[in-house]
PDB file of C-alpha atoms in Angstrom:
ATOM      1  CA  UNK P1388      19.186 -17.825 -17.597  1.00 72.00           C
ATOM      2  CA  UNK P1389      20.364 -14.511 -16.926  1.00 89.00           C
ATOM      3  CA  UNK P1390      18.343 -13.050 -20.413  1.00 95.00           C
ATOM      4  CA  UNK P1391      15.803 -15.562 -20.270  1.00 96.00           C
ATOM      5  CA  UNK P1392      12.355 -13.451 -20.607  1.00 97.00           C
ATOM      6  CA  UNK P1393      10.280 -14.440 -18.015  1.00 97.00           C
ATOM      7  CA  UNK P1394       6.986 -16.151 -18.813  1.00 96.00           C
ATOM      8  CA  UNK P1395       3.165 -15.042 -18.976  1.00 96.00           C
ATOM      9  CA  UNK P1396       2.555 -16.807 -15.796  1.00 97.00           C
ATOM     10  CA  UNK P1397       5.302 -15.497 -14.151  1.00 97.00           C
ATOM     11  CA  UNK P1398       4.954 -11.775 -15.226  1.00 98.00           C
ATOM     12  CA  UNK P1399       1.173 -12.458 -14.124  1.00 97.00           C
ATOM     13  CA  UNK P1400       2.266 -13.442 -10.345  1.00 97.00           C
ATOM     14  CA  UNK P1401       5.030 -10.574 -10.117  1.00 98.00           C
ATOM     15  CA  UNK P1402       2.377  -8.109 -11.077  1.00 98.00           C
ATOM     16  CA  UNK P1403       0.586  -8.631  -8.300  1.00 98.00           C
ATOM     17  CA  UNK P1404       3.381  -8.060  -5.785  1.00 98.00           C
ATOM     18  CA  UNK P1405       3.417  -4.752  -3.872  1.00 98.00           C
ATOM     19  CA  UNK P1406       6.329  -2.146  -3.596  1.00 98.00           C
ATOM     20  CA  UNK P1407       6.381   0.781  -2.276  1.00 97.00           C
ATOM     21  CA  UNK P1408       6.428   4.490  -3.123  1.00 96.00           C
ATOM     22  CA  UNK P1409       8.217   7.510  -1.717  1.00 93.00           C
ATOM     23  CA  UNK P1410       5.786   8.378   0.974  1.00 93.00           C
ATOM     24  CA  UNK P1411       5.196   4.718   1.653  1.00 95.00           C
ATOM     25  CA  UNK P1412       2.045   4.196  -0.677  1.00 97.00           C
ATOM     26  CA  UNK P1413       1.492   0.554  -1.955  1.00 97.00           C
ATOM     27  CA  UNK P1414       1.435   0.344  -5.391  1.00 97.00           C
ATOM     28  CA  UNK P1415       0.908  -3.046  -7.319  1.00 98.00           C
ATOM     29  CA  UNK P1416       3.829  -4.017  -9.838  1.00 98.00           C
ATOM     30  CA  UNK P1417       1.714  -4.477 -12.608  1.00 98.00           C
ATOM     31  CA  UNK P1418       0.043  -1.103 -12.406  1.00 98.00           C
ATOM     32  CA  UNK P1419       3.664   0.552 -13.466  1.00 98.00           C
ATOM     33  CA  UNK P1420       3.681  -1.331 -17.203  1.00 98.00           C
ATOM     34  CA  UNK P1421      -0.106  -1.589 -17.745  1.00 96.00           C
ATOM     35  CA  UNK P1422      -0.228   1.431 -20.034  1.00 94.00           C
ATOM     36  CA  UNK P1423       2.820   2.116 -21.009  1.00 94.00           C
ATOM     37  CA  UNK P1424       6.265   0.457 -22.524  1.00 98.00           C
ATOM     38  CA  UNK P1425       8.342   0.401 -19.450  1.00 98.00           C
ATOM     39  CA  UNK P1426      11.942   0.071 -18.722  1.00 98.00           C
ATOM     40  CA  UNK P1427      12.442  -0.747 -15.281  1.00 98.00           C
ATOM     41  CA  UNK P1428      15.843  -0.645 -13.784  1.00 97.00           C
ATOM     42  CA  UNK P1429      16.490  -3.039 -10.522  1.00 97.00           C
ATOM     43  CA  UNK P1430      19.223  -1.830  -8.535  1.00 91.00           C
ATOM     44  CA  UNK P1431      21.460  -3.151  -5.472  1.00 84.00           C
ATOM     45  CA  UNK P1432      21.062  -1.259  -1.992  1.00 74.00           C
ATOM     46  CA  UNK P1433      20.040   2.644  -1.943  1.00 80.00           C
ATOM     47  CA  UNK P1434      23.790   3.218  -0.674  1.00 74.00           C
ATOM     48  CA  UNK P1435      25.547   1.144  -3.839  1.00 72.00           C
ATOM     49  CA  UNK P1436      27.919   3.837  -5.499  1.00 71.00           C
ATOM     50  CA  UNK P1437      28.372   2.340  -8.740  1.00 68.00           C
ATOM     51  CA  UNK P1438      24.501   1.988  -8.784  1.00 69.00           C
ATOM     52  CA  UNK P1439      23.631   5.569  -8.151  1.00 78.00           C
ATOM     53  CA  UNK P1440      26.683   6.316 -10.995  1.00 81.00           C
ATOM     54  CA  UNK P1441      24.594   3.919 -13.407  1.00 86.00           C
ATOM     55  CA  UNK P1442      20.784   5.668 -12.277  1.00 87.00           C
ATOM     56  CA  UNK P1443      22.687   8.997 -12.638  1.00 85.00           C
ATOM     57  CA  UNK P1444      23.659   7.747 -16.367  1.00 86.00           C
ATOM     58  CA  UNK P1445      20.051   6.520 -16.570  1.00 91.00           C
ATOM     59  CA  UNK P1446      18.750  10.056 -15.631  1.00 90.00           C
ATOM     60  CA  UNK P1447      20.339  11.884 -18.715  1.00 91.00           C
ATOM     61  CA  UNK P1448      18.041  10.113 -21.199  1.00 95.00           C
ATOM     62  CA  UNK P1449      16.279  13.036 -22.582  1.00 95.00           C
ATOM     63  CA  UNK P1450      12.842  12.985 -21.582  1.00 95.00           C
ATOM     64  CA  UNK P1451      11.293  14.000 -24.729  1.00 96.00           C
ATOM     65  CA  UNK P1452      13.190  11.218 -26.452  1.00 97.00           C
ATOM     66  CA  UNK P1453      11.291   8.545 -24.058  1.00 97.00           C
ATOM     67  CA  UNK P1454       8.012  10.529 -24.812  1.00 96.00           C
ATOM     68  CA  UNK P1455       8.393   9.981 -28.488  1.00 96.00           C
ATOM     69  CA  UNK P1456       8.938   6.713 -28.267  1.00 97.00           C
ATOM     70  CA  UNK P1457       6.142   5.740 -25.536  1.00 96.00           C
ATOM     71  CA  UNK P1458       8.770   4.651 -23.311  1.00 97.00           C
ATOM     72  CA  UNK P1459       8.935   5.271 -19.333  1.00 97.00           C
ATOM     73  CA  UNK P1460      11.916   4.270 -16.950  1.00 97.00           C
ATOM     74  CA  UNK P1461      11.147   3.053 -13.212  1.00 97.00           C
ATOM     75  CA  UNK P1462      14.052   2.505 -10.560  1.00 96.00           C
ATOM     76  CA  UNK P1463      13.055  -0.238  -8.328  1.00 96.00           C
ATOM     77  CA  UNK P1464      15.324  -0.969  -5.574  1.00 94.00           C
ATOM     78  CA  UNK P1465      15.709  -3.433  -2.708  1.00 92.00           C
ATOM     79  CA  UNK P1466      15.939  -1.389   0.273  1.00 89.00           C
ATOM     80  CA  UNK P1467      13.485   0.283   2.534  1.00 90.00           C
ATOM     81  CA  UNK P1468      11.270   2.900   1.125  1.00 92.00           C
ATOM     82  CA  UNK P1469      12.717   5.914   3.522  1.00 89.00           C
ATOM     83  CA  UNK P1470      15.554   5.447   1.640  1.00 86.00           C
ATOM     84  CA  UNK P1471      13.910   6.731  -1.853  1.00 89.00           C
ATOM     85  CA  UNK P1472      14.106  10.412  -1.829  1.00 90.00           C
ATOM     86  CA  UNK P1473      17.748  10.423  -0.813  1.00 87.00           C
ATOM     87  CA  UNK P1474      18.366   8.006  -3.729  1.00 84.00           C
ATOM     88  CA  UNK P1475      16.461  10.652  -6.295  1.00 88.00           C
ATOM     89  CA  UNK P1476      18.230  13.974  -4.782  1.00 86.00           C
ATOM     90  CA  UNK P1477      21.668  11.812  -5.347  1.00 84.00           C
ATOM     91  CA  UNK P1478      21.322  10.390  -8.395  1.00 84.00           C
ATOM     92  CA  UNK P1479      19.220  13.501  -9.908  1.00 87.00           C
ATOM     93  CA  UNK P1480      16.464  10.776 -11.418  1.00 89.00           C
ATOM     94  CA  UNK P1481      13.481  12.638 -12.119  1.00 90.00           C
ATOM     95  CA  UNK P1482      11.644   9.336 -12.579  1.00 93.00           C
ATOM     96  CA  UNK P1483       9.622   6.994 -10.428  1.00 95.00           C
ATOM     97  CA  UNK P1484      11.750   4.545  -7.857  1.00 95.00           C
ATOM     98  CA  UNK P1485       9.932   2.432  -6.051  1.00 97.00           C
ATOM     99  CA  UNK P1486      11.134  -0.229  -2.899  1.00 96.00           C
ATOM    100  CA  UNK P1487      10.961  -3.856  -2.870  1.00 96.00           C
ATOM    101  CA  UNK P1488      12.269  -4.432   0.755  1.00 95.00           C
ATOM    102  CA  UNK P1489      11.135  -8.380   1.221  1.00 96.00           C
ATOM    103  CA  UNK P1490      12.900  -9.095  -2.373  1.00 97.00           C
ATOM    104  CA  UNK P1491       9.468 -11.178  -3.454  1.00 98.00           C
ATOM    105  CA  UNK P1492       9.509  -9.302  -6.907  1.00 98.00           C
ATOM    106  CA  UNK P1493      13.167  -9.682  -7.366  1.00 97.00           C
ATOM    107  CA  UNK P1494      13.277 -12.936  -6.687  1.00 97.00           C
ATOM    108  CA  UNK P1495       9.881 -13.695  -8.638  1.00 98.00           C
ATOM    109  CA  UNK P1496      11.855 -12.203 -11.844  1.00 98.00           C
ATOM    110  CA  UNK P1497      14.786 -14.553 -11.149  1.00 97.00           C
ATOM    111  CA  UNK P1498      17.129 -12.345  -9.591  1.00 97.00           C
ATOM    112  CA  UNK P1499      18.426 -14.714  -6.856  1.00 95.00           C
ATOM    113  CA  UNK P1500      21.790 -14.373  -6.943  1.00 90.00           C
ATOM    114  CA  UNK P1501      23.773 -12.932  -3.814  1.00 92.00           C
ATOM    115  CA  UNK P1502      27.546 -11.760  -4.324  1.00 91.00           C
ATOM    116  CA  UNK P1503      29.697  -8.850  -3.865  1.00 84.00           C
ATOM    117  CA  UNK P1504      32.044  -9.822  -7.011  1.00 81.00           C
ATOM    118  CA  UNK P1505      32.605  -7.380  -9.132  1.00 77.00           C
ATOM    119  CA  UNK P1506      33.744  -7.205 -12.889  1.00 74.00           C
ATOM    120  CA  UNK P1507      35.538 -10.662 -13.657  1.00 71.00           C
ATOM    121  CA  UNK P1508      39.265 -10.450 -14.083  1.00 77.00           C
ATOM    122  CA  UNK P1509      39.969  -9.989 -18.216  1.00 74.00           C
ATOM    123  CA  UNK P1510      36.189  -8.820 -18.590  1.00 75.00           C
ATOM    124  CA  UNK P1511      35.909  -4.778 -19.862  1.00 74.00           C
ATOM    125  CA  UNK P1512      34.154  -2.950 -17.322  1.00 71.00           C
ATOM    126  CA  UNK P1513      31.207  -1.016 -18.415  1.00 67.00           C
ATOM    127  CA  UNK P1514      31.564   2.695 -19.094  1.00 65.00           C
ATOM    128  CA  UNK P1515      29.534   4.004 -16.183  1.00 65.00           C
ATOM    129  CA  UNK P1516      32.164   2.526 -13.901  1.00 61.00           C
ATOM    130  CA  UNK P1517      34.312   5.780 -13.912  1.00 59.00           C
ATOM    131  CA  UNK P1518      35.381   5.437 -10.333  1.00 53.00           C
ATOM    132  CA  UNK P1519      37.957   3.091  -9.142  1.00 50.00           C
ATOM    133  CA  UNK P1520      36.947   0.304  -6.433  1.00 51.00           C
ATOM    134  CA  UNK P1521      38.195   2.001  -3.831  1.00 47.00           C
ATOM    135  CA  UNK P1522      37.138   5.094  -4.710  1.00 53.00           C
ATOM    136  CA  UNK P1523      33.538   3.606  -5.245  1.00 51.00           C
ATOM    137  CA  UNK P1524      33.895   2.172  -1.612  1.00 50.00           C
ATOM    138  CA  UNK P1525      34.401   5.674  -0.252  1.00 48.00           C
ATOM    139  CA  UNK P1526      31.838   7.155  -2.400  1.00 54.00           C
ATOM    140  CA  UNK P1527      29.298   4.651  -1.814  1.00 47.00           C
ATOM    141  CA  UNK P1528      30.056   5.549   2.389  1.00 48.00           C
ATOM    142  CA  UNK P1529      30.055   9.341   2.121  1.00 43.00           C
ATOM    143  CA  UNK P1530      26.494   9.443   0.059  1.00 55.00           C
ATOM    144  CA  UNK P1531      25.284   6.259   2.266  1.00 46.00           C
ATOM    145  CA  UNK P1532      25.621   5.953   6.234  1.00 53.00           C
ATOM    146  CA  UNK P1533      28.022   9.327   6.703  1.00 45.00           C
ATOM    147  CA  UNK P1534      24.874  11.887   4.774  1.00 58.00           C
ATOM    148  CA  UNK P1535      22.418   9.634   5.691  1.00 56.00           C
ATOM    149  CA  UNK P1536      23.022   8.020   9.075  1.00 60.00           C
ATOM    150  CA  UNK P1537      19.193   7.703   9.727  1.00 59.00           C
ATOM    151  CA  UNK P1538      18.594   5.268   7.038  1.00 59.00           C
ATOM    152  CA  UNK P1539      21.691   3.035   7.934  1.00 62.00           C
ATOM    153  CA  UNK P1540      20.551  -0.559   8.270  1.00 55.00           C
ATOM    154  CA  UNK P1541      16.986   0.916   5.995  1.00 63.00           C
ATOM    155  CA  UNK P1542      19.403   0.504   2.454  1.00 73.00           C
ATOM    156  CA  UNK P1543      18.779  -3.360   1.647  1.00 68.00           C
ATOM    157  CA  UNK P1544      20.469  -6.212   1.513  1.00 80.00           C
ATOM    158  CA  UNK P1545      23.910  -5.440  -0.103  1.00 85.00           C
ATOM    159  CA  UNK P1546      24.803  -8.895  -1.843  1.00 89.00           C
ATOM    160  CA  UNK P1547      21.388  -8.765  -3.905  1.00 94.00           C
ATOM    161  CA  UNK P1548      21.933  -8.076  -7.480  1.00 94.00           C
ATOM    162  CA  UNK P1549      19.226  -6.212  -9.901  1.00 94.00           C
ATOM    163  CA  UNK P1550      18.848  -6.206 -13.292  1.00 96.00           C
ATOM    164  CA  UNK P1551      16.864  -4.522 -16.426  1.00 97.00           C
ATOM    165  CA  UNK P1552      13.761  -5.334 -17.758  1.00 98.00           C
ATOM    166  CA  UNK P1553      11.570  -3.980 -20.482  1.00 98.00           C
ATOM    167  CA  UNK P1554       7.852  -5.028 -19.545  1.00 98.00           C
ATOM    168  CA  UNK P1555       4.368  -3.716 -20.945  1.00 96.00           C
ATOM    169  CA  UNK P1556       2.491  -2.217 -22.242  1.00 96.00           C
ATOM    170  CA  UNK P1557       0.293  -4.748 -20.267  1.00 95.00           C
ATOM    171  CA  UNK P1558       1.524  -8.136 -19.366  1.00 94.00           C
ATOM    172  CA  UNK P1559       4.407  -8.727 -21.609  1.00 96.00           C
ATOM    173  CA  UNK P1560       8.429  -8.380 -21.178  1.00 98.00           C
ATOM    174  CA  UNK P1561      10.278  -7.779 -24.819  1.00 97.00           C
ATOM    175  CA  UNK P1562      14.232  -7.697 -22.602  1.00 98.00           C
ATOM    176  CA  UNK P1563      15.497  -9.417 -19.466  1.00 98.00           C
ATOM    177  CA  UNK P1564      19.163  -9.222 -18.398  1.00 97.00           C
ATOM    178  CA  UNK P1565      19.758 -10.055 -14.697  1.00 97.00           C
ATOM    179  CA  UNK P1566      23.228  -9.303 -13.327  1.00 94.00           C
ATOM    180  CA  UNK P1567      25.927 -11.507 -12.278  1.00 93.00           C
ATOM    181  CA  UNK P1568      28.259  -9.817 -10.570  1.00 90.00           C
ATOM    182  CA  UNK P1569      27.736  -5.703  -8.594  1.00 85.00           C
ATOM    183  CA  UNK P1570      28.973  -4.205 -12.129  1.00 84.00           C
ATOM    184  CA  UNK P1571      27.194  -5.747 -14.670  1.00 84.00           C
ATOM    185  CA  UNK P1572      24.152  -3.339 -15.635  1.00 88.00           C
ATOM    186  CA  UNK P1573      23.158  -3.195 -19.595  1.00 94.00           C
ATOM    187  CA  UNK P1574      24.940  -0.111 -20.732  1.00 94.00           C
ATOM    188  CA  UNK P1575      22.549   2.835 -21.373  1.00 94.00           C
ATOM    189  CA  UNK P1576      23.025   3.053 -24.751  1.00 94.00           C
ATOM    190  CA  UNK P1577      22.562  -0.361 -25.308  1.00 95.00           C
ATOM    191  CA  UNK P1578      19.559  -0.732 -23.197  1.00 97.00           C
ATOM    192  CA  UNK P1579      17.378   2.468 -25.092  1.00 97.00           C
ATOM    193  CA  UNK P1580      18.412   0.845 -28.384  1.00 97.00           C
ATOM    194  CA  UNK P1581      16.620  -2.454 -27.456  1.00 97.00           C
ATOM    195  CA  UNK P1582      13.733  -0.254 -25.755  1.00 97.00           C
ATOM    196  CA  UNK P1583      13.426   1.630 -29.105  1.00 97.00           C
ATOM    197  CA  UNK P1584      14.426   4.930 -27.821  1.00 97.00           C
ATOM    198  CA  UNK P1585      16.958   8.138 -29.372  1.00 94.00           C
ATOM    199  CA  UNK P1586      20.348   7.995 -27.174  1.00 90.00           C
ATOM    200  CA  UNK P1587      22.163   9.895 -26.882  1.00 80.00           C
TER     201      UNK P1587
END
């Protein structure tokens, strides 16, 4: 279930959903893949450490290798969208993120599952886990409610997991993976490879 590409019926429905922009404009889903091959990223809550550490990975794809390959890369995330810009100036993503805060889309895409597990004992972690747990935890609280104390309780739900998903152009999806635990994003490298783009 967890790479199971999501059907033309589905992808219809979740393209009608709404999220939200930076300044709070309502953009329809499907309008973000109707052009153009994109990758879009779901995260965990705007205050997730190990998140921003994967975006911030995300953010050093070169953007004239997505350009020659027709490729774009949207953040979409499940918190409020105050919390956006913050999210951008810490994770130094140039691209387009985007807030989900009811968790309709996410859940329309089958990403249901709620924990706060992280990497299963004997499992490798990935390589944009640099940071210990605990060192995560602190992180994830200095960047989150200590910097930011006006968007505490605005960050979004923090047992919802995200995922990766390469939709368009136009009402198709080519690459699902939904997580299972907080750590288990594609790897970068692995994820432009399947999207057709030069990395590094």
């Amino acid at each position: 279930m967890s790479k199971e590409i999501p059907d033309p019926e589905t992808i219809s429905k979740a393209s009608d959903i709404l999220v939200y922009g930076a300044k709070g404009e309502e953009v329809k889903f499907g309008s973000l893949f109707d052009q153009n091959k994109t990758i879009v990223v779901f995260i965990r809550h705007f205050f997730c450490g190990s998140f921003q550490a994967y975006v911030s990975h995300v953010s050093q794809v070169p953007q004239s290798a997505l350009d020659e390959a027709g490729t774009k890369i949207v953040v979409i995330g499940c918190g409020e969208w105050a919390g956006i810009q913050a999210y951008a100036d810490t994770t130094k993503f140039s691209g387009q993120i985007y807030a989900d805060p009811s968790r309709k889309l996410y859940h329309s895409l089958g990403m249901t599952i709620e924990t706060l597990a992280t990497t299963p004992s004997g499992q490798q972690k990935r390589s944009y886990l640099t940071s210990s747990f605990f060192s995560n935890v602190i992180q994830s609280i200095w960047r989150g409610p200590l910097q930011h104390p006006n968007l505490i309780g605005k960050q979004g739900n923090i047992s919802q997991l995200g995922g990766e998903f390469i939709f368009g152009p136009g009402n198709s999806c080519s690459f699902a993976s939904r997580m299972q635990h907080t750590e288990d994003h594609v790897e970068v490298a692995d994820l432009m490879a399947v999207a057709g783009v030069k990395y590094p």
